[in-house]
Short mmCIF file of C-alpha atoms and ligand atoms in Angstrom, two decimals:
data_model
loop_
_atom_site.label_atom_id
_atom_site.label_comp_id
_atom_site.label_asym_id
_atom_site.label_seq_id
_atom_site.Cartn_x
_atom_site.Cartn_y
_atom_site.Cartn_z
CA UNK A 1 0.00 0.00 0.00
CA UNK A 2 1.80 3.51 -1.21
CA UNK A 3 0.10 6.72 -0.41
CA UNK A 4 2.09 9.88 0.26
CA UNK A 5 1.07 9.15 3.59
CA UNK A 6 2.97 6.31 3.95
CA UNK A 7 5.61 7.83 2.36
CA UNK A 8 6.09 10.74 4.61
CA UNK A 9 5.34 9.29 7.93
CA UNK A 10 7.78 6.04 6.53
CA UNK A 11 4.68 3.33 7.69
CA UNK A 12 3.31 0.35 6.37
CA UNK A 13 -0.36 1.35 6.17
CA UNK A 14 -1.69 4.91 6.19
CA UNK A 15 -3.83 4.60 9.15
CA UNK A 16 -3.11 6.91 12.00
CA UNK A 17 -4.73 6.44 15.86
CA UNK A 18 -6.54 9.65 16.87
CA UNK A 19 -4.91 11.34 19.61
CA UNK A 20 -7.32 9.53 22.69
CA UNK A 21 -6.95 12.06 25.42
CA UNK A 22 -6.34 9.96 29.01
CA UNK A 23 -6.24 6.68 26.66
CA UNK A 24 -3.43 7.08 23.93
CA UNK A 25 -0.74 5.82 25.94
CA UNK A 26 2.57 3.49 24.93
CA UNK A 27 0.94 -0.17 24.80
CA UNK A 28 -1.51 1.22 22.01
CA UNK A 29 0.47 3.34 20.42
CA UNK A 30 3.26 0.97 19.93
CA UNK A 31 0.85 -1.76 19.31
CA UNK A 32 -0.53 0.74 16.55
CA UNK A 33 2.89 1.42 15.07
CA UNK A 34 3.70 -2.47 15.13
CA UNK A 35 0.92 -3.77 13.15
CA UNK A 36 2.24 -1.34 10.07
CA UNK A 37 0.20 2.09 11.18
CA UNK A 38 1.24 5.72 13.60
CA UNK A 39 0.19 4.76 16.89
CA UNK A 40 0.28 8.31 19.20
CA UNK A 41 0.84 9.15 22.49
CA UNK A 42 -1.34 12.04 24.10
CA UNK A 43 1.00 14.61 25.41
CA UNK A 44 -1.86 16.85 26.98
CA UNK A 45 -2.78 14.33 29.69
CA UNK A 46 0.14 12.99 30.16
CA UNK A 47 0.20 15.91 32.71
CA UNK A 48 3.87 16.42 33.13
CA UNK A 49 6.83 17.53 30.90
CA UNK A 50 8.84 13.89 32.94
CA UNK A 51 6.06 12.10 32.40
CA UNK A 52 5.44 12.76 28.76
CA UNK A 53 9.72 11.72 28.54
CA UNK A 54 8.98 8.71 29.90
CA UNK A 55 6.30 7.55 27.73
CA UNK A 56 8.18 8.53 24.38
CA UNK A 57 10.95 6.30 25.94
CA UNK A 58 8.57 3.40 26.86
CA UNK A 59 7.36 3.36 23.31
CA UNK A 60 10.14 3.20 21.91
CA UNK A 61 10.97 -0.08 24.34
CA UNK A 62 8.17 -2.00 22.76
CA UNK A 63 8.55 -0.60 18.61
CA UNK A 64 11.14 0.02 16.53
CA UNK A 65 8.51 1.50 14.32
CA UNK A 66 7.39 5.42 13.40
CA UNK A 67 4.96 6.92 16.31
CA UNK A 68 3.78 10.80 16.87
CA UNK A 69 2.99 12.65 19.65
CA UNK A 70 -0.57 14.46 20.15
CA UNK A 71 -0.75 18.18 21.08
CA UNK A 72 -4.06 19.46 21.90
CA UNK A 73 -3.01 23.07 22.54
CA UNK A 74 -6.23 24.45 24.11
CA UNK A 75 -5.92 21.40 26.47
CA UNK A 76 -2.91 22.81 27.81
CA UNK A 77 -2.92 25.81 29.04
CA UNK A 78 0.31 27.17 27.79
CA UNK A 79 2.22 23.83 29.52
CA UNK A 80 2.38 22.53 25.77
CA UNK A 81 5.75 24.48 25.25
CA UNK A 82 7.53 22.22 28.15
CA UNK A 83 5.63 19.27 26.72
CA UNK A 84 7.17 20.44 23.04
CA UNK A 85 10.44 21.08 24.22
CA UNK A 86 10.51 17.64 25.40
CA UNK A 87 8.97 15.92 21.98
CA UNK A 88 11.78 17.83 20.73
CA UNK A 89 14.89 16.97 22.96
CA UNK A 90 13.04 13.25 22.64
CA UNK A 91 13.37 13.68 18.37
CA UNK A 92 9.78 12.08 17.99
CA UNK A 93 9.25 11.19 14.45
CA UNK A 94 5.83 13.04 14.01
CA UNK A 95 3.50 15.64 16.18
CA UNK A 96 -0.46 16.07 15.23
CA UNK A 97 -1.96 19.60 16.47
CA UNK A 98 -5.50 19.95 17.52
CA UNK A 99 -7.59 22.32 19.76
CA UNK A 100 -6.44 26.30 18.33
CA UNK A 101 -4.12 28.30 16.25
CA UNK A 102 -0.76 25.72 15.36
CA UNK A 103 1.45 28.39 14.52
CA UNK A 104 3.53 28.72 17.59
CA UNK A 105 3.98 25.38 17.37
CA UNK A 106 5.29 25.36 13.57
CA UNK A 107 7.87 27.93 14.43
CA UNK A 108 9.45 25.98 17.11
CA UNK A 109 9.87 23.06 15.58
CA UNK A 110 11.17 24.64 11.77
CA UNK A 111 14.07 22.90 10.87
CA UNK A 112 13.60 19.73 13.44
CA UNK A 113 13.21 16.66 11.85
CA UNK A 114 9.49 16.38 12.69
CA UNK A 115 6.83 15.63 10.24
CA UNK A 116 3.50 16.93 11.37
CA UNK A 117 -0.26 16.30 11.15
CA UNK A 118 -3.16 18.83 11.73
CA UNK A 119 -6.05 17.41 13.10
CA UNK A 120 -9.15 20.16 11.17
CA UNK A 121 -12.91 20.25 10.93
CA UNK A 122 -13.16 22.60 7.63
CA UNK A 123 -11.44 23.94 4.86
CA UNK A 124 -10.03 27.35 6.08
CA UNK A 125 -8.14 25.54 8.64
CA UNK A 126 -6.77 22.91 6.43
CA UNK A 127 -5.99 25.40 4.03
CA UNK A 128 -4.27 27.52 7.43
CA UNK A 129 -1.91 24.24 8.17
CA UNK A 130 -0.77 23.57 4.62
CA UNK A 131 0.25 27.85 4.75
CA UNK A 132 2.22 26.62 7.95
CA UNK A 133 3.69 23.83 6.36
CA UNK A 134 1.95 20.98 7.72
CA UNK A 135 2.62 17.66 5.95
CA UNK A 136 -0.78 16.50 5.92
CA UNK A 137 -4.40 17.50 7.10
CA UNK A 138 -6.77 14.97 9.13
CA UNK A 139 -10.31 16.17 8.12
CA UNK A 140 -12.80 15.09 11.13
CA UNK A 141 -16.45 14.80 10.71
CA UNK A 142 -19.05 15.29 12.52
CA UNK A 143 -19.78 11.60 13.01
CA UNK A 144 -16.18 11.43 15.17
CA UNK A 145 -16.16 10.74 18.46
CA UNK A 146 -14.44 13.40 21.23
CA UNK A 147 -14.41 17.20 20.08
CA UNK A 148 -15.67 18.16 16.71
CA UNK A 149 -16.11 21.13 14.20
CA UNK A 150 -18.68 24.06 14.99
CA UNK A 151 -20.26 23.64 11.50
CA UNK A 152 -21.69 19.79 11.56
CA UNK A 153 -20.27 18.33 8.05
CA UNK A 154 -20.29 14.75 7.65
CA UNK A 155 -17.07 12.94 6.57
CA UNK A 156 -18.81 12.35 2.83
CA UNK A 157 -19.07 15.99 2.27
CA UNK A 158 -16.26 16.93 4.66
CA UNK A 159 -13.05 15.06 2.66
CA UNK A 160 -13.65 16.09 -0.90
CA UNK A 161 -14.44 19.54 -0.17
CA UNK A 162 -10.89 19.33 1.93
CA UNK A 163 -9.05 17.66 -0.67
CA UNK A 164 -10.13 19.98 -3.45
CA UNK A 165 -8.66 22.83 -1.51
CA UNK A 166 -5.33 21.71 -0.29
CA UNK A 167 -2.49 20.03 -2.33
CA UNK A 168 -0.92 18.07 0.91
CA UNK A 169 -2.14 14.81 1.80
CA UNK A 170 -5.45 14.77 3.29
CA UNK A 171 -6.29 11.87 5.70
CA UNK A 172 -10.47 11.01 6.30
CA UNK A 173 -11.09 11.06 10.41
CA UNK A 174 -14.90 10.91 11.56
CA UNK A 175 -17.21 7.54 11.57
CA UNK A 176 -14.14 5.15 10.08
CA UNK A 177 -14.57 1.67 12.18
CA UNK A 178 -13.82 -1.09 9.71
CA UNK A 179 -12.09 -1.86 5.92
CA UNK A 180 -15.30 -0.26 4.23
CA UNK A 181 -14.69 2.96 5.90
CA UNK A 182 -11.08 2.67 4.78
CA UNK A 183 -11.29 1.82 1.71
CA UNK A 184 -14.61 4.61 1.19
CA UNK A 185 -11.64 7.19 2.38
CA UNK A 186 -9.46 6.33 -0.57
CA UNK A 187 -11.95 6.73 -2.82
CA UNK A 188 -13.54 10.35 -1.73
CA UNK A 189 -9.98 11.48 -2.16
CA UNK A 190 -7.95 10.89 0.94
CA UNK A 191 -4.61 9.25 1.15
CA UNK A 192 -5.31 7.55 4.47
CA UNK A 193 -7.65 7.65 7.86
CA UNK A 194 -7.73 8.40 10.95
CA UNK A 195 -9.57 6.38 13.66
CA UNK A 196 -9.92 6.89 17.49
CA UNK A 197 -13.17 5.10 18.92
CA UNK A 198 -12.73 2.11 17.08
CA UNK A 199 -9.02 1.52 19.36
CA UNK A 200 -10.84 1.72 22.20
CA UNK A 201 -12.23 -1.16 22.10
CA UNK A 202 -8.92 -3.38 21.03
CA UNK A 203 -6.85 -5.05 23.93
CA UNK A 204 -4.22 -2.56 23.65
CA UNK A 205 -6.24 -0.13 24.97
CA UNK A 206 -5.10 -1.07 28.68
CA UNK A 207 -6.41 2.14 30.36
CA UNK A 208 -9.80 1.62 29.14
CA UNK A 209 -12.53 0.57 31.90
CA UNK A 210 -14.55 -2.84 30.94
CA UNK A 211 -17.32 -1.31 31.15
CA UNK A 212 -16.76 1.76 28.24
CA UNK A 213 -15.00 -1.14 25.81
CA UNK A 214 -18.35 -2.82 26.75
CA UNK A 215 -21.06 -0.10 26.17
CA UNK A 216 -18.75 1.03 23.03
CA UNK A 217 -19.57 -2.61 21.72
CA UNK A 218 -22.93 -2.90 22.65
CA UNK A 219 -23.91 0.04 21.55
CA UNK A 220 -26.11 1.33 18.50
CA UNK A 221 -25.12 4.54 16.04
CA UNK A 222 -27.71 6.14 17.55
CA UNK A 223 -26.49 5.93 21.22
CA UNK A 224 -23.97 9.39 20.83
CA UNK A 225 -24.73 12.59 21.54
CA UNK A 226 -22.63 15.90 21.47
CA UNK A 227 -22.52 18.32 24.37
CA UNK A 228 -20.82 21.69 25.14
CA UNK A 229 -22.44 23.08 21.58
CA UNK A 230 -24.10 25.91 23.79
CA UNK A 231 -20.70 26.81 24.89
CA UNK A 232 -18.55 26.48 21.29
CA UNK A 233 -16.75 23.59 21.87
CA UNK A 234 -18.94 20.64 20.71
CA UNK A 235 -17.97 17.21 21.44
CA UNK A 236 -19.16 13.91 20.90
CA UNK A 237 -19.97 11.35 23.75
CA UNK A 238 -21.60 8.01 24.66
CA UNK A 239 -25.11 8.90 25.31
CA UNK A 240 -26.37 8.43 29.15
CA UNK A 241 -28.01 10.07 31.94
CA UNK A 242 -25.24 11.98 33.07
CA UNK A 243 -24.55 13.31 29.22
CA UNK A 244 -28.20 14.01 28.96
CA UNK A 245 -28.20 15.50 32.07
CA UNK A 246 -25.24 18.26 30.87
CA UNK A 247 -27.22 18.87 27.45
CA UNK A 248 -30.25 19.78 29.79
CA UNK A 249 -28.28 21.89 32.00
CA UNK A 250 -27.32 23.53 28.72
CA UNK A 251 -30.66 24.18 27.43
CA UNK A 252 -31.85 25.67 30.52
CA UNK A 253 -28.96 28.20 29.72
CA UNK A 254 -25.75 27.14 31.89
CA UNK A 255 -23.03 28.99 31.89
CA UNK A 256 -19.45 27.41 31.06
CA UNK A 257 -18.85 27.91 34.85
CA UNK A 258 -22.01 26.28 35.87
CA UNK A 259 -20.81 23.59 34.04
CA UNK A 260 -17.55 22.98 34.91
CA UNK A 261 -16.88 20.50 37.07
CA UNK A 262 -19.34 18.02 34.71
CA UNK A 263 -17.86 18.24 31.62
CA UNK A 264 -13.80 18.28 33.19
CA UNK A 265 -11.48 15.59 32.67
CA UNK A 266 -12.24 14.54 35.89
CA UNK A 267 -15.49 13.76 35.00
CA UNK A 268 -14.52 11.75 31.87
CA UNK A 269 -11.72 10.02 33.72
CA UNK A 270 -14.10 8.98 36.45
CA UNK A 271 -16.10 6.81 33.54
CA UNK A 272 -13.70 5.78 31.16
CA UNK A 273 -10.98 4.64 34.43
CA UNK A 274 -13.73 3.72 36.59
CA UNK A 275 -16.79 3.25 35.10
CA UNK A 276 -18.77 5.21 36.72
CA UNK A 277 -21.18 6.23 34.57
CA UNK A 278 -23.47 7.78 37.49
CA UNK A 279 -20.41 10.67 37.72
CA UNK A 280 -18.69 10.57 34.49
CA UNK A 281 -19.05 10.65 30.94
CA UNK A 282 -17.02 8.74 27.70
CA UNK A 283 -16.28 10.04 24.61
CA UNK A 284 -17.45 7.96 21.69
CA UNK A 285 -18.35 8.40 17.97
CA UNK A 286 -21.22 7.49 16.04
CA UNK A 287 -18.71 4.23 14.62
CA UNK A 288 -19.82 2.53 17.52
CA UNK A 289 -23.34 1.43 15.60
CA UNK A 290 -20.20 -0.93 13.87
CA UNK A 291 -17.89 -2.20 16.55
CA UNK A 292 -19.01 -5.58 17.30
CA UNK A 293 -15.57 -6.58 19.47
CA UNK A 294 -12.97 -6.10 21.17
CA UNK A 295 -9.80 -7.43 19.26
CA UNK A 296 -6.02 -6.74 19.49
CA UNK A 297 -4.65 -4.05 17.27
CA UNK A 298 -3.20 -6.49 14.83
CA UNK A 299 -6.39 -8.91 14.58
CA UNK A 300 -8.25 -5.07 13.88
CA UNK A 301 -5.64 -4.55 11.12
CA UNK A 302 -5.63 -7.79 9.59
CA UNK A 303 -9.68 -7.65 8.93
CA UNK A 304 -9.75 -4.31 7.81
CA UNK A 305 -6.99 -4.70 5.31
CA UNK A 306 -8.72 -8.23 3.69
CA UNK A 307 -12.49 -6.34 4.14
CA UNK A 308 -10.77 -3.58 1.73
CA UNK A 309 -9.61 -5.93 -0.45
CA UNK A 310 -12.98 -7.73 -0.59
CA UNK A 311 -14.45 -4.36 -1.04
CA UNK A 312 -12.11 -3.40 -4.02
CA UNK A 313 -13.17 -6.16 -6.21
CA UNK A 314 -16.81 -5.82 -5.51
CA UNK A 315 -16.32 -2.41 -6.76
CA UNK A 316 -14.23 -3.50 -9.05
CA UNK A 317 -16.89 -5.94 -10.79
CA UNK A 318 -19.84 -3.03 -10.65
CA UNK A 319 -18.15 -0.22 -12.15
CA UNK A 320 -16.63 -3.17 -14.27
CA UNK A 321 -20.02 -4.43 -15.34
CA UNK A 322 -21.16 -0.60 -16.29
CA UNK A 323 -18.22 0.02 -18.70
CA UNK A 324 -18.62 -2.83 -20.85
CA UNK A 325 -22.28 -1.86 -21.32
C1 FMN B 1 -12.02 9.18 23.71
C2 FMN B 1 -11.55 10.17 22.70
C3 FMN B 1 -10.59 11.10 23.08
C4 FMN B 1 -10.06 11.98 22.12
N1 FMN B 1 -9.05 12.82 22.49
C5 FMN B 1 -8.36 13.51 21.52
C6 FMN B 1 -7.18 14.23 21.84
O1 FMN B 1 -6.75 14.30 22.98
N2 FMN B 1 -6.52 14.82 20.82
C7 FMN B 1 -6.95 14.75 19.51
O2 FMN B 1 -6.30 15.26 18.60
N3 FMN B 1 -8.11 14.11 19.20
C8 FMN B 1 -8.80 13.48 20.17
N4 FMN B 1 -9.93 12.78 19.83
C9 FMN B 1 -10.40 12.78 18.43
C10 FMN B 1 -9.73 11.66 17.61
O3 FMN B 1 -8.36 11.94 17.43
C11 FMN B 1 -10.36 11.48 16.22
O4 FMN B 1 -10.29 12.69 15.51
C12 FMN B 1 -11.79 11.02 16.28
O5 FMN B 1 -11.94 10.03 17.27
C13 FMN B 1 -12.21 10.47 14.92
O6 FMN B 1 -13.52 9.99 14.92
P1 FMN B 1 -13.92 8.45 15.26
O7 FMN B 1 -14.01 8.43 16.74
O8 FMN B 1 -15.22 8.29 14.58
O9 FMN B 1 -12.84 7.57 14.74
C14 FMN B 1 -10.53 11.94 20.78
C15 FMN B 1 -11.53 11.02 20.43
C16 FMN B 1 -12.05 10.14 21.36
C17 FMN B 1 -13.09 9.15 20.94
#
């Protein structure tokens, strides 16, 4: 499989794992990076410029293989530039940006050896990253699970649009779960996807309560819903009490303040470490109506790569059939 994907990020297939704030840690992301794809590490809740050092070095104890390191600048708080400085003493092979304006971040690292990703939700800000120099864009949807654009464009709309107004690789994020998804990426234009609920729910994801792998699983497309719209940052969660509890709140016109303390990372850490869903909430995308298990990384790999191939010459035989009409 050759994409300018794989060629820049030097990997096997050009399937990236979404930056999984309090989940990306170094068993998936090396597990990621072994079976042929850029596993990530989550700098923003790693919590500590040591503690981000340590997990770059504990990746690289279980793969030999290309990784990147997630910066969700608005996350932060400023902290980022220890947590960069360290990606940078550390000579990661690849950053993605999320969460605000990337440009601080693109003059530190000029002239590093760093190839980067930009994580966008619309086509001024993918056009904004390839003025930066970005090496490629990750266009999420509005299917995706965890924070999303303002504007609500599906994937199908979302990657063309993106990859008619950008000449650097474009890479399809939002509602991918399985080989169809991949291989439906390749042909709106994209050069590779980006998936984050779906490695939830693989064995790799050791952080990961039972009980959120479970409900991801058992869940139907239908069973997301976003919160935080009222206060600009919408986001994409398994649907519950508790979630349906904050959109309430947010309806009856709560204030960011007011809502605080539900929708913190405490919250979300107190489901997806815990499981308590009475206190906490999960972040999931609508790909969960097509998660059916819970298998290692490679096993995930290995069906979606002989799914696209199936797909291919099904595709292959009905556009096939049509030209020799
Ligand atoms: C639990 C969870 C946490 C996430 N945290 C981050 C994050 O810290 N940084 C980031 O760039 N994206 C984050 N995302 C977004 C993913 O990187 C990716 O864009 C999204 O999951 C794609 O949609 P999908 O869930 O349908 O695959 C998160 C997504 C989920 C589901």
């Amino acid at each position: 499989m050759k994409t300018r994907v794989t060629e820049i990020f030097r990997i096997k297939y050009p399937i990236v794992q979404g930056g999984l704030a309090y989940l990306a840690y170094a068993e998936l992301a090396a597990a990621v990076s072994n079976a042929g794809g850029l596993g990530q590490i989550t700098a923003a809740t790693l919590r500590s410029p040591e503690k981000l050092r340590e997990e770059i070095r504990k990746v690289r104890t279980l793969t030999n293989n290309p990784f990147a390191v997630n910066f969700a600048i608005a996350r932060h708080d400023g902290q980022y530039k220890e947590l960069l400085e360290v990606a940078i003493e550390e000579k990661v092979p690849a950053i993605s940006i999320t969460g605000a304006n990337p440009q601080p971040i693109f003059e530190r690292i000029k002239g590093e050896n760093i190839r980067t990703l930009v994580l966008v939700a619309g086509v001024r800000q993918a056009q904004k990253a390839e003025q930066l120099g970005a090496d490629a864009v990750m266009a999420v949807g509005q299917e995706g699970g965890g924070h999303l654009g303002r504007d609500d464009i599906g994937t199908m709309v979302l990657i063309p649009r993106v990859v008619d107004s950008v000449s650097i690789p474009v890479l399809a994020s939002g509602g991918i779960g399985d080989g169809r998804g991949f291989l439906a990426a390749f042909a709106l234009g994209a050069e590779g996807i980006e998936m984050g609920t779906r490695f939830i729910a693989t064995k790799e994801c050791i952080h990961a309560n039972e009980k959120y792998k479970q409900a991801i699983v058992n869940a139907k497309e239908s069973d997301t819903v976003v919160i935080k719209r009222t206060i600009g940052s919408p986001g994409r969660v398994l649907k519950s009490e508790f979630t349906l509890d904050i959109i309430e709140r947010e309806k009856e016109g709560a204030t960011y303040e007011d809502l605080q303390e539900i929708i913190s990372g405490n919250a979300n850490c107190r489901y997806i470490y815990d499981g308590n869903e009475d206190e906490g909430f999960g972040w999931a995308g609508q790909v969960i109506g097509l998660i059916n298990n819970i298998p290692t990384v490679q096993e995930l790999f290995d069906e979606m790569i002989l799914t696209a191939e199936k797909g291919l010459s099904r595709i292959g035989n009905i556009i096939g059939e049509q030209t020799h009409r």
